[in-house]
Coordinates of N, CA and C and ligand atoms in Angstrom, one line a residue:
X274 N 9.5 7.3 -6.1 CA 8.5 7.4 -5.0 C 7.8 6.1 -4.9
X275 N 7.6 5.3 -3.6 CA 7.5 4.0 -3.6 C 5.3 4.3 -2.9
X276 N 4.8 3.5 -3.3 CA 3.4 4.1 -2.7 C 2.5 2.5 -2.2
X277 N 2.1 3.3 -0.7 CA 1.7 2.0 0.1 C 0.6 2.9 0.8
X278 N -0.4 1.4 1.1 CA -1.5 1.8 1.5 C -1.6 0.8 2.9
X279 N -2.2 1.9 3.7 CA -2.4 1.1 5.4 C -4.2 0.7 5.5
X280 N -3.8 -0.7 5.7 CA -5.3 -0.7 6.2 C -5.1 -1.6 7.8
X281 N -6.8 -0.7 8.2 CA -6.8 -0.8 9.2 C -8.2 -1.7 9.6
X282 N -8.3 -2.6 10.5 CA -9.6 -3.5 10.9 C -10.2 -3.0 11.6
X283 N -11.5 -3.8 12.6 CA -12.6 -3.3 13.3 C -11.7 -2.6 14.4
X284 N -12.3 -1.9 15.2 CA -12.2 -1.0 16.1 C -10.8 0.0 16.3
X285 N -10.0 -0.1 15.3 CA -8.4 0.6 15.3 C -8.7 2.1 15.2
X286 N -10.0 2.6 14.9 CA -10.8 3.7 15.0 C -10.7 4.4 16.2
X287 N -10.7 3.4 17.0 CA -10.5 4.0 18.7 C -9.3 4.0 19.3
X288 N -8.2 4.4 18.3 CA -7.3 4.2 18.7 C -6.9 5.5 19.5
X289 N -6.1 5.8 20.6 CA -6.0 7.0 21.1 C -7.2 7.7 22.3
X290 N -8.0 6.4 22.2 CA -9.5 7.0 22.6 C -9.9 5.8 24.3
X291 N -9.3 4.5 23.6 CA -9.6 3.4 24.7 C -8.2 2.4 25.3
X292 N -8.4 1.8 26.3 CA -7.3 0.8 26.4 C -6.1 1.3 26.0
X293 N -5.6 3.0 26.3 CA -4.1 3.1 26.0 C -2.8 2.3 26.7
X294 N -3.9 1.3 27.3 CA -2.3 0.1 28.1 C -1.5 -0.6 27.6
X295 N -2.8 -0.9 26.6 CA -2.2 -2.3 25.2 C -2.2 -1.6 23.7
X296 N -2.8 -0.2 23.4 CA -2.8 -0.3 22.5 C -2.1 1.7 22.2
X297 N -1.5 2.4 23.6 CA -0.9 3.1 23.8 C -1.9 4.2 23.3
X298 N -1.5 5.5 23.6 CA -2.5 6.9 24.0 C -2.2 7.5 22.7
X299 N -1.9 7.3 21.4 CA -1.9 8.1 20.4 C -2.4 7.8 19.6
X300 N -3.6 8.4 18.5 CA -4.6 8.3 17.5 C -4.0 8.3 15.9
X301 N -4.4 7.2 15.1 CA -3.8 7.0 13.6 C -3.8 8.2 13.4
X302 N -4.7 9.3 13.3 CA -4.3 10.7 12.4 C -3.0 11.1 12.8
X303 N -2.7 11.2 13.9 CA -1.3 11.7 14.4 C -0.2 10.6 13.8
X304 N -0.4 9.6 14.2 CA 0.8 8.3 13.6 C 0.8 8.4 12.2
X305 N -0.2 8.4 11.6 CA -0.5 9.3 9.8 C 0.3 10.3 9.6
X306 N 0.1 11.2 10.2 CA 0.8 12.5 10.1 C 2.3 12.5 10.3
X307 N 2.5 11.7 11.4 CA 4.3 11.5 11.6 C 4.5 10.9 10.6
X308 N 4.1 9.3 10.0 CA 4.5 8.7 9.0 C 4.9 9.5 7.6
X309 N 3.8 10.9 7.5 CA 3.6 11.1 5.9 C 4.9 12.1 5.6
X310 N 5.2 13.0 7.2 CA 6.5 13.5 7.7 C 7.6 12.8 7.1
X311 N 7.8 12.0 7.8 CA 8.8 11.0 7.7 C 9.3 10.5 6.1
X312 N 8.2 10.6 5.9 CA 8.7 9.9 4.3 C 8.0 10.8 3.0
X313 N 8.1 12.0 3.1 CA 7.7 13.0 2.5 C 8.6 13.0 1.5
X314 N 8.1 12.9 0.0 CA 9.3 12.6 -1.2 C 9.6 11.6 -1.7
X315 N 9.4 10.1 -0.4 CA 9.9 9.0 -0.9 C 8.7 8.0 -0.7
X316 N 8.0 8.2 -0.3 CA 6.5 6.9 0.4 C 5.7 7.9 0.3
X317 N 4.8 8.2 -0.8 CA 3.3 8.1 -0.3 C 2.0 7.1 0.3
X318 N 1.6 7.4 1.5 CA 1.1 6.3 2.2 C -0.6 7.2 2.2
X319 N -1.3 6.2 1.3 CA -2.8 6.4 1.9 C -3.5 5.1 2.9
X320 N -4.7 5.4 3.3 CA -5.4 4.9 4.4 C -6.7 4.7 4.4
X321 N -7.0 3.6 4.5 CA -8.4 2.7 4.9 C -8.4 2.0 5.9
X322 N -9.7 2.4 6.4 CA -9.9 1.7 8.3 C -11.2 1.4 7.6
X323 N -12.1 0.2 7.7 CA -13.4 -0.1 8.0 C -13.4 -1.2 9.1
X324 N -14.6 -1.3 9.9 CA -15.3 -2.0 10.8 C -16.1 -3.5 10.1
X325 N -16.0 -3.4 8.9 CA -16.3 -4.2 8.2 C -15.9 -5.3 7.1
X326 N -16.2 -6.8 7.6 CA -15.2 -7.9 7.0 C -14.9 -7.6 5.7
X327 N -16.3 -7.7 4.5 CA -16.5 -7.0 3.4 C -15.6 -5.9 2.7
X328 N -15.8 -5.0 3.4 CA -15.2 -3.7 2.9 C -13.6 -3.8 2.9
X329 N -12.9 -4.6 3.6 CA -11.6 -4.6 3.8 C -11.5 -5.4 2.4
X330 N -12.3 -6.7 2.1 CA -12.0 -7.6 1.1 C -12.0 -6.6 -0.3
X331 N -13.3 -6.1 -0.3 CA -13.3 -4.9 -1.1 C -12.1 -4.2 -1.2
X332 N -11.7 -3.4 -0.4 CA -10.6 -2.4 -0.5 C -9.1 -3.8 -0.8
X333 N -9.5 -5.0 -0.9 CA -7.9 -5.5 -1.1 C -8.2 -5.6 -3.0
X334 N -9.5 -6.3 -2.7 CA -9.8 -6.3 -4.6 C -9.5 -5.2 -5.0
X335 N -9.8 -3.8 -5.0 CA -9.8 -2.6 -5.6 C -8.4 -2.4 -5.9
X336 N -7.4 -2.5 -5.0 CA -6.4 -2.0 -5.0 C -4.8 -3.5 -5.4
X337 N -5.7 -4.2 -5.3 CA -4.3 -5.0 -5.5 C -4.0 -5.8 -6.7
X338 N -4.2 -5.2 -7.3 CA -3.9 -5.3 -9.0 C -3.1 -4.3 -9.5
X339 N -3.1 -3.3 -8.7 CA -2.3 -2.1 -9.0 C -0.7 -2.0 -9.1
X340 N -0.4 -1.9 -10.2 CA 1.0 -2.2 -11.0 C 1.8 -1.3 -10.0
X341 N 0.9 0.3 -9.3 CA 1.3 1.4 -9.2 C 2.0 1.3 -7.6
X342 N 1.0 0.3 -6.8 CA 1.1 0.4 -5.3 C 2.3 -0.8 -5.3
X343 N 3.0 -0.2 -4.1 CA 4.1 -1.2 -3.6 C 3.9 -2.1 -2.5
X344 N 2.8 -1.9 -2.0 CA 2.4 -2.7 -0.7 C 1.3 -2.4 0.0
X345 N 0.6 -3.4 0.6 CA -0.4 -3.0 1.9 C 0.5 -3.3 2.9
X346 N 0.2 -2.1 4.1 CA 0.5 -2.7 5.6 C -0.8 -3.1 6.3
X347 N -1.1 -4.3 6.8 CA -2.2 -4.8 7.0 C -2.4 -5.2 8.7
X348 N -3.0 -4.1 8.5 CA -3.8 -4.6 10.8 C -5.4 -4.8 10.2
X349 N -5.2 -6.0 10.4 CA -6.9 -7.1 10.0 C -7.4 -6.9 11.7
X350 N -6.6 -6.2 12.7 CA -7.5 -6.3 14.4 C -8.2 -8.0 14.6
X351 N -8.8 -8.0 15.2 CA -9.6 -9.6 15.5 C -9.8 -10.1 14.5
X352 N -9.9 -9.7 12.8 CA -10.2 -10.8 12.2 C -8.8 -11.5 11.4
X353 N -7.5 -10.9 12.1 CA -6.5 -11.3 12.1 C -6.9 -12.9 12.8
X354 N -7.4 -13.2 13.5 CA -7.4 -14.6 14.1 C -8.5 -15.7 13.8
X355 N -9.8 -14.9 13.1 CA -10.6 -15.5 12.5 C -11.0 -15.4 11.1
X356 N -10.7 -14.7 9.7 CA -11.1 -14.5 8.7 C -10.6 -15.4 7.7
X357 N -10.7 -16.5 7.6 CA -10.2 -17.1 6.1 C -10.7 -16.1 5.1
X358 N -11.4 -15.3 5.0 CA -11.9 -14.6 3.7 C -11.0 -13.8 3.3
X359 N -10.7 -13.3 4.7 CA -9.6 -12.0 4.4 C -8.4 -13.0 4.0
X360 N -7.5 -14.1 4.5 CA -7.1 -14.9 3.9 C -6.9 -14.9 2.6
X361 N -8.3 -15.3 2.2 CA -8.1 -15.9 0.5 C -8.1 -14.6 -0.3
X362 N -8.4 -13.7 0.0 CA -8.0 -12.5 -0.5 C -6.6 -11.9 -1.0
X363 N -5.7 -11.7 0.2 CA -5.0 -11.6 0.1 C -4.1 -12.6 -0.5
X364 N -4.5 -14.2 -0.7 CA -3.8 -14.7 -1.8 C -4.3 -14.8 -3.2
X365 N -5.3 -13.7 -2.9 CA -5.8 -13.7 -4.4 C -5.0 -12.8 -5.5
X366 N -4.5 -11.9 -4.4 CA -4.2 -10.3 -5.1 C -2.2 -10.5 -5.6
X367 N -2.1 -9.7 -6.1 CA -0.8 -9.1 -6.7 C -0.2 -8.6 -5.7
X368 N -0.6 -7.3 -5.0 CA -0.2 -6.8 -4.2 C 0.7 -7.4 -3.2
X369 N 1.9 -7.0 -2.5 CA 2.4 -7.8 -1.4 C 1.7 -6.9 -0.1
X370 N 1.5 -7.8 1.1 CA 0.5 -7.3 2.0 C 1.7 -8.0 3.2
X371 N 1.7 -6.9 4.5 CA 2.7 -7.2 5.3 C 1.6 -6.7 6.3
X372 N 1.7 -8.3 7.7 CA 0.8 -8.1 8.6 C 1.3 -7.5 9.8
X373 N 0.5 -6.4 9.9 CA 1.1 -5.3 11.7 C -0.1 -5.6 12.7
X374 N 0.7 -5.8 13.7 CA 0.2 -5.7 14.7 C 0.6 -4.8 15.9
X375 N -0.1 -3.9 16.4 CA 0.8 -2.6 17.6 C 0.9 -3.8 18.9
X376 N -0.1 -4.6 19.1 CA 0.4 -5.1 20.7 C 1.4 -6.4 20.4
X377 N 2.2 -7.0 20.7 CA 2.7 -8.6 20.8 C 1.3 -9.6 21.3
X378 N 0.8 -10.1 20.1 CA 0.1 -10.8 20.0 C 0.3 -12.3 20.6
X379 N 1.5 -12.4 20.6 CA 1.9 -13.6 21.3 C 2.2 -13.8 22.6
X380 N 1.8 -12.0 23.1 CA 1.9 -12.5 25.0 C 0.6 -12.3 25.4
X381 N 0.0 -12.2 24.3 CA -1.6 -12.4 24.8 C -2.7 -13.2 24.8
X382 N -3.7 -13.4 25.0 CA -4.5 -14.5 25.3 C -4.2 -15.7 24.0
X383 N -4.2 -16.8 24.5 CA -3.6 -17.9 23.2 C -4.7 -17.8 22.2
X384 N -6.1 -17.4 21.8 CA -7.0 -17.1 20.5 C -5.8 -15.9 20.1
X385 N -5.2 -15.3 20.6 CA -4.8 -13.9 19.7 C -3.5 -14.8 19.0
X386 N -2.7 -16.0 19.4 CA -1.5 -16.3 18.8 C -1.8 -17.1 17.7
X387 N -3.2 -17.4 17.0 CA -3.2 -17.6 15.9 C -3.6 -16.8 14.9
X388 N -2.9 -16.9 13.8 CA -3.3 -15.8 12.5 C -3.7 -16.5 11.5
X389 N -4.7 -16.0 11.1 CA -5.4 -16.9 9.4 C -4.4 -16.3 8.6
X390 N -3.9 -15.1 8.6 CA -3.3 -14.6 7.5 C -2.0 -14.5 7.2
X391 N -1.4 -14.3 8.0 CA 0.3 -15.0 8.4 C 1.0 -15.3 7.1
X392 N -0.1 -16.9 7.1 CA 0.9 -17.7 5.6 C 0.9 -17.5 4.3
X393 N 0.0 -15.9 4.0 CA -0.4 -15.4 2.7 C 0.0 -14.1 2.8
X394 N 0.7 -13.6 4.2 CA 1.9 -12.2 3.9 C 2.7 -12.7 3.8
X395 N 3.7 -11.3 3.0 CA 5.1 -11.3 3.0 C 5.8 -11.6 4.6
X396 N 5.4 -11.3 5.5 CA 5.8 -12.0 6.9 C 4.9 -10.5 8.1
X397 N 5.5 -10.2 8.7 CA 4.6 -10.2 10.0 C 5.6 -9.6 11.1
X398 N 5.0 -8.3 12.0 CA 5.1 -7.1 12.8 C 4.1 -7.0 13.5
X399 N 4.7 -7.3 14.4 CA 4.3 -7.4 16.1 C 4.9 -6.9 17.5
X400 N 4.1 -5.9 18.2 CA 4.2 -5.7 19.7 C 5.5 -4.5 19.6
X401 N 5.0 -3.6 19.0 CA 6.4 -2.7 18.4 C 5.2 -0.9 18.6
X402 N 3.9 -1.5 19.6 CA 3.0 -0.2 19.0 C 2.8 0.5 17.7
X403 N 2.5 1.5 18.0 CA 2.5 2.6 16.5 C 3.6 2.4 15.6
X404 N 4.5 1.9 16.2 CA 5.5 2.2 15.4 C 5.8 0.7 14.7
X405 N 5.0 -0.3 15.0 CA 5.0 -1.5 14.3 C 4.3 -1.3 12.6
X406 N 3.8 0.4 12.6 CA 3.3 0.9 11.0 C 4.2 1.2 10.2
X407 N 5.3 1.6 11.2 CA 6.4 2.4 10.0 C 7.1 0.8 9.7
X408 N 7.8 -0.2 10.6 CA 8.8 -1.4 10.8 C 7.4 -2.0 9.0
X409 N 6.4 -2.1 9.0 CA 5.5 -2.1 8.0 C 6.5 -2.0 6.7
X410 N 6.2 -0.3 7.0 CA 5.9 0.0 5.8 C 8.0 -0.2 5.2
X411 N 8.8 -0.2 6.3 CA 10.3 -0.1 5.7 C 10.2 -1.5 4.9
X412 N 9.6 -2.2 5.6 CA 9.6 -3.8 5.4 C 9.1 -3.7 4.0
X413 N 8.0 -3.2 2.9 CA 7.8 -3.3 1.5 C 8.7 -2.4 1.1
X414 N 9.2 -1.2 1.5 CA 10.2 -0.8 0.9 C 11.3 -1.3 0.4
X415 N 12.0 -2.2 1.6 CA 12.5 -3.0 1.3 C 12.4 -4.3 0.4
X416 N 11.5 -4.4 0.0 CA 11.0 -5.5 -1.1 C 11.8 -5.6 -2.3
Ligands
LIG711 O1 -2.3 -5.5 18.3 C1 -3.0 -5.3 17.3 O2 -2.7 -4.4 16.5 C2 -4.3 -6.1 17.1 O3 -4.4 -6.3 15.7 C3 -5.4 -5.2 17.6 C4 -6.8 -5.9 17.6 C5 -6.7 -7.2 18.3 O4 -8.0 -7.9 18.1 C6 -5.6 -8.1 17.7 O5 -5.6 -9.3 18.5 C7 -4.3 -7.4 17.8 C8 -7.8 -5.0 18.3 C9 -7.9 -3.7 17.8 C10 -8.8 -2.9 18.8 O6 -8.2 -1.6 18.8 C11 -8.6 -0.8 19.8 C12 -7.9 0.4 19.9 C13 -8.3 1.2 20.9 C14 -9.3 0.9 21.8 C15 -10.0 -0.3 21.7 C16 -9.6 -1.1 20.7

């Protein structure tokens, strides 16, 4: 049983709720639900969403030392393009951390085509929607 944990950044909360153009009309509980489906037996995947820089850094300390977990899948949302903190975090930790993104970040405004964190994941998933969680999580599976 391989065990990964999804975190999620500011506003991914609303997902299902706003802007279904770019960020499509289905809510993480449901894409949770299909995922835990999907890999029932072989991937346990738990889940952290905060709104806050802090608490993400927090939940990367807490958890990435753990001999137990095989990966984060990581949507850092906007502070994907601004956070060196979240950055130095993630080269702080043990853990391997793979960065998702649901829209193609690269056909959108040029602030969204830079990533602080890029050079401190295992690599990087983009413009694939909801389903750029699962391309995630096969990707540490694959590890
Ligand atoms: O495409 C992605 O997954 C992003 O990480 C989403 C971030 C954005 O700042 C990044 O550039 C790309 C924004 C997340 C906002 O999510 C919302 C979802 C529904 C409604 C409103 C916002």
């Amino acid at each position: 049983m391989k065990r990964i944990l999804i975190i999620n950044g500011p506003n991914l909360n609303l997902l299902g709720r706003r802007e279904p153009g770019i960020y499509g009309s289905a809510d993480m509980e449901s894409c949770l639900a299909a995922l835990r489906l999907r890999y029932q037996g072989s991937v346990e995947i738990s889940y952290f969403q905060s709104n806050h820089e802090g608490a993400i850094i927090d939940k990367l300390h807490e958890v990435g030392f753990d001999t137990e977990l095989d990966g984060i899948v990581l949507n850092a949302g906007a502070y994907t393009h601004t956070s060196l903190a979240i950055a130095d975090a993630i080269a702080a930790i043990k853990v391997a951390v793979v960065e998702v993104h649901i829209s193609n970040v690269h056909s959108r405004e040029e602030i969204r085509h830079r990533s602080m964190i890029s050079g401190v994941c295992k690599g990087v998933v983009a413009g694939f929607g909801l389903d750029s969680y699962r391309l995630g999580i096969e990707a540490i599976a694959a590890l």
